[in-house]
Each structure stands twice: as C-alpha cells, then as structure tokens.
Tab-separated table of C-alpha atoms in Angstrom:
chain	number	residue	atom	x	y	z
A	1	UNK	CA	118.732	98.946	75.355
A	2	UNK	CA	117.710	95.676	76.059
A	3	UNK	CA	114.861	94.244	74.557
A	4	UNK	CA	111.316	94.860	76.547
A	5	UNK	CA	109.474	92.177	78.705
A	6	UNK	CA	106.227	94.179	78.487
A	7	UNK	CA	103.636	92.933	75.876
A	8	UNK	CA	101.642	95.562	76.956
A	9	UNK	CA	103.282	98.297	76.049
A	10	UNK	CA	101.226	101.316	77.028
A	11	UNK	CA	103.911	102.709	79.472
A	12	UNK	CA	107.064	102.812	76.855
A	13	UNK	CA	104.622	103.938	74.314
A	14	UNK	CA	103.821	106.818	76.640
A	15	UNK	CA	107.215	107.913	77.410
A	16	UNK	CA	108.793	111.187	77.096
A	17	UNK	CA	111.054	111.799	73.584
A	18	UNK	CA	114.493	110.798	74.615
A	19	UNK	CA	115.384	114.054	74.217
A	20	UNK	CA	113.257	115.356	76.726
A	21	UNK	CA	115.013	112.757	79.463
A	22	UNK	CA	117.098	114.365	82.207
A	23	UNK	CA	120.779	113.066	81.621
A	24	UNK	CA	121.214	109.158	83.189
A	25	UNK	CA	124.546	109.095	84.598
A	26	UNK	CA	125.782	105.503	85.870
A	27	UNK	CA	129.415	106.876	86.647
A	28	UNK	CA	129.573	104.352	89.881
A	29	UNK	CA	130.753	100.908	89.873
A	30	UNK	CA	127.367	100.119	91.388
A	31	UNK	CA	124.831	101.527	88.883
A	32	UNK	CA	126.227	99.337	86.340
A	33	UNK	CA	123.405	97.519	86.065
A	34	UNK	CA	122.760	94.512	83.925
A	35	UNK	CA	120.378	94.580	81.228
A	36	UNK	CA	117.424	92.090	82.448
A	37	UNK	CA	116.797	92.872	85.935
A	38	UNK	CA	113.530	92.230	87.879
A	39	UNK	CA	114.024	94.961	91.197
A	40	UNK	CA	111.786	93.125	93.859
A	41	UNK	CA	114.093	90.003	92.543
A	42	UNK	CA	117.239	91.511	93.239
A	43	UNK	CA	116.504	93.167	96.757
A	44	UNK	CA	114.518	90.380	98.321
A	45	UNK	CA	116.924	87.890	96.877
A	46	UNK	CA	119.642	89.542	98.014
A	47	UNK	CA	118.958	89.922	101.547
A	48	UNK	CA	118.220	85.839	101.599
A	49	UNK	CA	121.763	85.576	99.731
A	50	UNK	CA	123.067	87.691	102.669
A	51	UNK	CA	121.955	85.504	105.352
A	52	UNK	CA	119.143	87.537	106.063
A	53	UNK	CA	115.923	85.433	105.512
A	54	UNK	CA	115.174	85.157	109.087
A	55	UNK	CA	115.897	88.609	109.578
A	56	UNK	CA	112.621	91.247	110.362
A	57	UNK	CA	111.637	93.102	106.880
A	58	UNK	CA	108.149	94.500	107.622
A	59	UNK	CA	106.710	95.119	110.833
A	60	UNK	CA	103.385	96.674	111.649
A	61	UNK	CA	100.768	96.644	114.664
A	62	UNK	CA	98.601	93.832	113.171
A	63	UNK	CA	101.967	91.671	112.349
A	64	UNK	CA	105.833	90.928	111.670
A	65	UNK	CA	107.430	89.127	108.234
A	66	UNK	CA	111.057	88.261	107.851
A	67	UNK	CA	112.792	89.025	104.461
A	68	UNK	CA	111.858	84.635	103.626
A	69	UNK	CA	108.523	85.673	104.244
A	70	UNK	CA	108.030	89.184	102.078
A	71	UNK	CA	109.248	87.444	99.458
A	72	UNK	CA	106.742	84.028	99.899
A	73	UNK	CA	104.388	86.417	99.983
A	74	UNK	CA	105.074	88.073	97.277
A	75	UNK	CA	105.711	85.672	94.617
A	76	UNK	CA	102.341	84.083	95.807
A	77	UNK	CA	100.998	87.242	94.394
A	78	UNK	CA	102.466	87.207	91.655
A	79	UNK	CA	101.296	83.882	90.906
A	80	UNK	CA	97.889	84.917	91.341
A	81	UNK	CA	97.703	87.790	89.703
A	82	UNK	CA	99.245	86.132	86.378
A	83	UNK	CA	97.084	82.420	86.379
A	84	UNK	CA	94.163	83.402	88.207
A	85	UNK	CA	93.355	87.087	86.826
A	86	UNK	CA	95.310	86.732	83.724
A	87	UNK	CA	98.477	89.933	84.621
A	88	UNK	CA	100.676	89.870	81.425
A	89	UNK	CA	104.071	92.176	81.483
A	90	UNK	CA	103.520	95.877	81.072
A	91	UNK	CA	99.986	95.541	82.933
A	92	UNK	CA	99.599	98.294	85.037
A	93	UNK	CA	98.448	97.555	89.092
A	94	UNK	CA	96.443	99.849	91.303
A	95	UNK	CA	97.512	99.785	95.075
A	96	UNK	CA	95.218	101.125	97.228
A	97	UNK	CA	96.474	101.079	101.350
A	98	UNK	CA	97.818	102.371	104.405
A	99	UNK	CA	101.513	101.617	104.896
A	100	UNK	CA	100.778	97.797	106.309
A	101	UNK	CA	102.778	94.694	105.154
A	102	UNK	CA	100.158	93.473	102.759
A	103	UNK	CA	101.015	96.970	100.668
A	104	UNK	CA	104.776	96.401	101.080
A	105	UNK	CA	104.338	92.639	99.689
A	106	UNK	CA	101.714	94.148	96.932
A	107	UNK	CA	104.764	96.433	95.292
A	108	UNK	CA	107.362	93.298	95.263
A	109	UNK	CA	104.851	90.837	94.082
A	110	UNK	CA	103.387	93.478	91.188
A	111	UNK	CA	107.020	93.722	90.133
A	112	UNK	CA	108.113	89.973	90.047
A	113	UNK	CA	105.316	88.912	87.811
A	114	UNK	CA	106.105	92.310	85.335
A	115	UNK	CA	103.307	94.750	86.112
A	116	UNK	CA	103.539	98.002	86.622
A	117	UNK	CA	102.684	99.491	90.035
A	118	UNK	CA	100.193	102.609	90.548
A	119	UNK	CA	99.933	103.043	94.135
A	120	UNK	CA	97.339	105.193	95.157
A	121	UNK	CA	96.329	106.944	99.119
A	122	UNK	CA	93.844	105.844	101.669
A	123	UNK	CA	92.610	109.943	101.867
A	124	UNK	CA	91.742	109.727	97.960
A	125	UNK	CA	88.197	109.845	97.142
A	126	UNK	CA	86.587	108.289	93.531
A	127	UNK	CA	87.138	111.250	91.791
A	128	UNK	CA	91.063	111.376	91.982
A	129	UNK	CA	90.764	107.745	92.111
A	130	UNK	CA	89.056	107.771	88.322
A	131	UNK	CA	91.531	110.050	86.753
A	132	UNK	CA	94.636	108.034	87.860
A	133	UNK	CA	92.235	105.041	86.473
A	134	UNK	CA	92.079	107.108	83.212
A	135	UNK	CA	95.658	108.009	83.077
A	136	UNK	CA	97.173	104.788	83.721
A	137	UNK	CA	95.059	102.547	82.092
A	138	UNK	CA	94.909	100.241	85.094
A	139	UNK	CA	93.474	96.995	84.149
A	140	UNK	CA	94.132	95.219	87.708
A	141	UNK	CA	93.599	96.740	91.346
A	142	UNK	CA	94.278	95.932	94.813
A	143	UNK	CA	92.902	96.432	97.531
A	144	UNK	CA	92.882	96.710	101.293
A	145	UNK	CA	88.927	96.097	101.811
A	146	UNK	CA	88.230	98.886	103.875
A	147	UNK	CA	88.686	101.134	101.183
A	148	UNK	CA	87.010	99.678	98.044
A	149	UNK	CA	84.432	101.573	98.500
A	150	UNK	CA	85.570	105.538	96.593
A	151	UNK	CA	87.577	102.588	94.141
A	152	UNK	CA	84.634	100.842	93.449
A	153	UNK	CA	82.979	103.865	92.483
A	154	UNK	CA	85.644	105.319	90.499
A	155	UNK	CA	85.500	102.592	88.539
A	156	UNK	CA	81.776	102.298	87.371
A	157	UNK	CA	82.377	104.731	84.655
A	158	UNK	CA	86.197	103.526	83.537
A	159	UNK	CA	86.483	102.228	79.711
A	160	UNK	CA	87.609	99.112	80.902
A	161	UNK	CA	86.980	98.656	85.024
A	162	UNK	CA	89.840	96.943	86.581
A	163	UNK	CA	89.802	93.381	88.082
A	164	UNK	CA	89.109	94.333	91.156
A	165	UNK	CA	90.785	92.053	94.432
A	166	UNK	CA	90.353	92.830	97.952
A	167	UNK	CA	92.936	91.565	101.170
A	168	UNK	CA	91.106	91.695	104.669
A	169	UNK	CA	88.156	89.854	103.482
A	170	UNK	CA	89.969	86.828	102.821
A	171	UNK	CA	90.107	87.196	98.829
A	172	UNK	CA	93.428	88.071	98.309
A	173	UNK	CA	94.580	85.690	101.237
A	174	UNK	CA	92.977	82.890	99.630
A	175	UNK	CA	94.394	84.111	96.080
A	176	UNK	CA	98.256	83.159	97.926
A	177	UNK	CA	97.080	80.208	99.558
A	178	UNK	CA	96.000	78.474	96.496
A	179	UNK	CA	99.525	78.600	94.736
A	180	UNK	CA	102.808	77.315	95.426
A	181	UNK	CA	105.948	80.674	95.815
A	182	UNK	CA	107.071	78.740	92.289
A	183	UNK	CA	106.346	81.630	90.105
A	184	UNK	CA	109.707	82.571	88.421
A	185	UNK	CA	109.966	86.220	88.456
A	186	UNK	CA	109.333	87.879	85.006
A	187	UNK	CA	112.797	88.223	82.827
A	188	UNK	CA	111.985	92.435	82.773
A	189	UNK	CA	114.837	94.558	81.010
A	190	UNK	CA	116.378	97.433	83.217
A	191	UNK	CA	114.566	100.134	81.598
A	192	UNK	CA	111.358	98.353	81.582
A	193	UNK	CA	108.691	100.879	83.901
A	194	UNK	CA	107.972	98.960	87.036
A	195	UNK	CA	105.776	102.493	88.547
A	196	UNK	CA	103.736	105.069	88.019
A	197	UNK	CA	104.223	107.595	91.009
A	198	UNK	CA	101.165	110.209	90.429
A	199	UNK	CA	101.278	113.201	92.263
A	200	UNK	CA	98.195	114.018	95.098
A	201	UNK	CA	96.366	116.382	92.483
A	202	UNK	CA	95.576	118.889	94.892
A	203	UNK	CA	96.443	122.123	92.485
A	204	UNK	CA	94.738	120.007	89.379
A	205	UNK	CA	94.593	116.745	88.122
A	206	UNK	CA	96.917	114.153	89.321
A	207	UNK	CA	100.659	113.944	87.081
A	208	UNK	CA	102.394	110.731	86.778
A	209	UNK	CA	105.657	109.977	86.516
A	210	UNK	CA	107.795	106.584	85.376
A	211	UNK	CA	109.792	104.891	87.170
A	212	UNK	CA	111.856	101.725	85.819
A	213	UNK	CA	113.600	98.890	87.752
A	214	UNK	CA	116.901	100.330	88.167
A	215	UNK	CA	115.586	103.223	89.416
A	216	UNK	CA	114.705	101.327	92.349
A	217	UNK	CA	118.086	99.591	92.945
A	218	UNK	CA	119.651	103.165	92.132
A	219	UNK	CA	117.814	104.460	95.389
A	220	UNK	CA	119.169	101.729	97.418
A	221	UNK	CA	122.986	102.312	96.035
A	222	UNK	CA	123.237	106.011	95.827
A	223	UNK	CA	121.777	107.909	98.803
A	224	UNK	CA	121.000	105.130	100.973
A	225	UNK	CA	124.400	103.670	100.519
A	226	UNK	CA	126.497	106.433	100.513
A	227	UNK	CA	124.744	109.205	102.987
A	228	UNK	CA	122.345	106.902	105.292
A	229	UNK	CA	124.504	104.343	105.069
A	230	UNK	CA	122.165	101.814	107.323
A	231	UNK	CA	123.653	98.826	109.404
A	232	UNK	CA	121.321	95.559	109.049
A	233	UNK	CA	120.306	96.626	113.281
A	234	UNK	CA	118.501	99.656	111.510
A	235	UNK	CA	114.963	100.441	111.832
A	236	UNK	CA	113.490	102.523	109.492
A	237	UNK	CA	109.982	104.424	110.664
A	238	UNK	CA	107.921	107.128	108.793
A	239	UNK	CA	104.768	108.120	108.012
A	240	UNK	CA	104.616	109.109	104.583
A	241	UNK	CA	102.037	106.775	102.664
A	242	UNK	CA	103.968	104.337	100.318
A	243	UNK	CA	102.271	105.857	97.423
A	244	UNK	CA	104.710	108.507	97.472
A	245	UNK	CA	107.922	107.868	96.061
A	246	UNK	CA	109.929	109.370	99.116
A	247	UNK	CA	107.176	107.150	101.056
A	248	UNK	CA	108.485	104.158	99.257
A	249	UNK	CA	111.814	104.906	99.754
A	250	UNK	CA	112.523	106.055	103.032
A	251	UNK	CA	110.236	103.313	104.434
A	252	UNK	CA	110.719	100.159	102.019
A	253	UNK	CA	114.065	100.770	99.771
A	254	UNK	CA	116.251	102.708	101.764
A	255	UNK	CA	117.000	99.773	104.260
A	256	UNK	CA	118.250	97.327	101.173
C-alpha cells in the first residue's frame, strides 16, 4: 500500500477491518494500477492525450464543454476550493445537483485537489441532508443555488457547518475565474477514498459506502471496456442522478 495523500484522515480511519473487504482481484493487464493515481487526472488527461480535447464531454440544455474544457473547469475548482476555502486531502465535499455540467466538473475538480466527494439528490430534503452531514463529516459543500435552501437548513445544527459555495448565483463562477487551471492535481495513492456513495435512506437512515480512485478507472476498464465497449461517436444518456454510483457511471465514467 502506498503511502496516503489524505491529512485528513477520517475516511481510512473509518474503513472496514481488512478482513471484512470483499476479495480485490486485479487479474487483468489493465487493473494493474500504479500506486499514486489521481482518477479525474487520469481520465480527463487521457482523453486530451488521445486527441480528444476538442471532442464533446458534457452536454446539457443550458450548455456544451469539450474534454479541454471539463478539465479547465475543473482544476479551476480545485484551485479554489484549496487557496480560497482552505480543502486539504482527505476533506470530504458535498455535491448537491441535477445531472448538469457544473455537477460533472464538481466530481473531477473535488478529486484533483484530494477531497473526497459526497454527492447528494436534488429530491433530498434537510433532514436526509443532516445525517449524510453527520456521517461524512463534510466540512465543504457545493451547490447548485436553487437548492441551498433544505442544505442550508440541514446545516444550522451540524458540529461543524460546512463552507458553504453556491454556482448559478455567480459565486462559484467567480471562484474559477479568479485562478489560473495551474493547480497540479493532488499526488493521491490508489487506495486513497475519492467517494462516499450514500444510499437514498428511504427504509432508514442513509448508508455510505467508499469508493477509492481505482475504483473509478476499474469501472471504465472492466464493464465498460469489455461489455459496452463504446466507440469515441458514442453518446451516453440517462437519467439516474449522478449521486448514484450507477448514475455516475453509466452517465460520466462509462464513456472513458
């Protein structure tokens, strides 16, 4: 195991006894992954490396970014979140959105400057909002603005209320426009967690699980490689909210 990135080490602290793992098999030439690895690094670089940077990557109703641009906009992010509102590896990052490109660019830019994502659904309401708050120990949370309300609530009885930013107000706009896409993306080890993936609660209080940044590359190189098998002409469409893990896959890593 390679040595952590994460000085805030709540998540490894908080995993399972190895002996309660399920068995990691990395049998294929592909899932021998190195050990530092940053995921949103590694896909979004590799699609420029490709030839792809000019190449559609997100597009929704209200607008259209190429694979150059997801990742401009992420690393701006990541800047932001680590010199303006202080993110330090291990951190852990509430999402709160609809599937739109500002959520998509939220995940990669969470991940390049070492937090930990908790992505959360429009439909949830303060109080599953709090728990997940509770559980994760969020200390930073983003926002799409038309939704901060149930957040904002949730969080006026956390321990610690989370630094709170909002895009489609301008805040988190302006947070990208005042630094450079220089940010060099955080040296994380393979097993470091890069999400949280709660469940919806709806039979009791909301589980998480941990994810770590393999696990994101090992979506992309087991069943999207081998059964979708996707052609860079591919569109991929769906509806399940992002803050699913099947959400996240079948709409963001399945076409890497």
């Amino acid at each position: 195991t390679s040595p952590s990135a994460h000085l805030d080490t709540f998540a490894r602290d908080n995993l399972p006894q190895r002996d309660a793992w399920p068995e990691m098999r990395f049998d294929l030439p592909e899932l021998r992954y190195p050990a530092r690895l940053n995921a949103a690094a590694a896909l979004l670089d590799a699609q420029v490396a490709a030839g792809r940077a000019g190449h559609p990557a997100v597009v929704s109703d209200s607008e259209a970014l190429t694979y150059a641009e997801l990742r401009d906009r992420a690393a701006r992010i990541a800047a932001g979140l680590v010199r303006d509102l202080g993110l330090v590896p291990g951190n852990r990052v509430l999402l709160r959105s609809a599937n739109t490109a500002w959520m998509v660019a939220a995940h990669f830019g969470v991940w390049m400057a070492g937090g930990i994502v908790v992505a959360t659904m429009p439909l949830l309401r303060a109080k599953e909002l709090r728990q997940v708050l509770r559980k994760a120990r969020v200390s930073h949370a983003l926002c799409d603005a038309r939704l901060a309300d149930e957040l904002r609530l949730a969080a006026t009885d956390a321990p610690d209320p989370p630094r709170l930013v909002l895009w489609g107000d301008g805040e988190l706009e302006g947070l990208c426009a005042r630094h450079a896409a220089d940010l060099a993306p955080c040296d994380t080890a393979a097993d470091d967690v890069c999400l949280i993936g709660f469940t919806s609660g709806t039979t009791s209080e909301p589980k998480g699980t941990m994810h770590f940044h393999r696990d994101l590359l090992a979506v992309c190189d087991t069943y999207a490689r081998h059964v979708l098998r996707p052609e860079p002409s591919d569109v991929f469409v769906g509806s399940p909210p992002l803050a699913f893990t099947f959400g996240l896959g079948g709409s963001v890593l399945f076409p890497f």
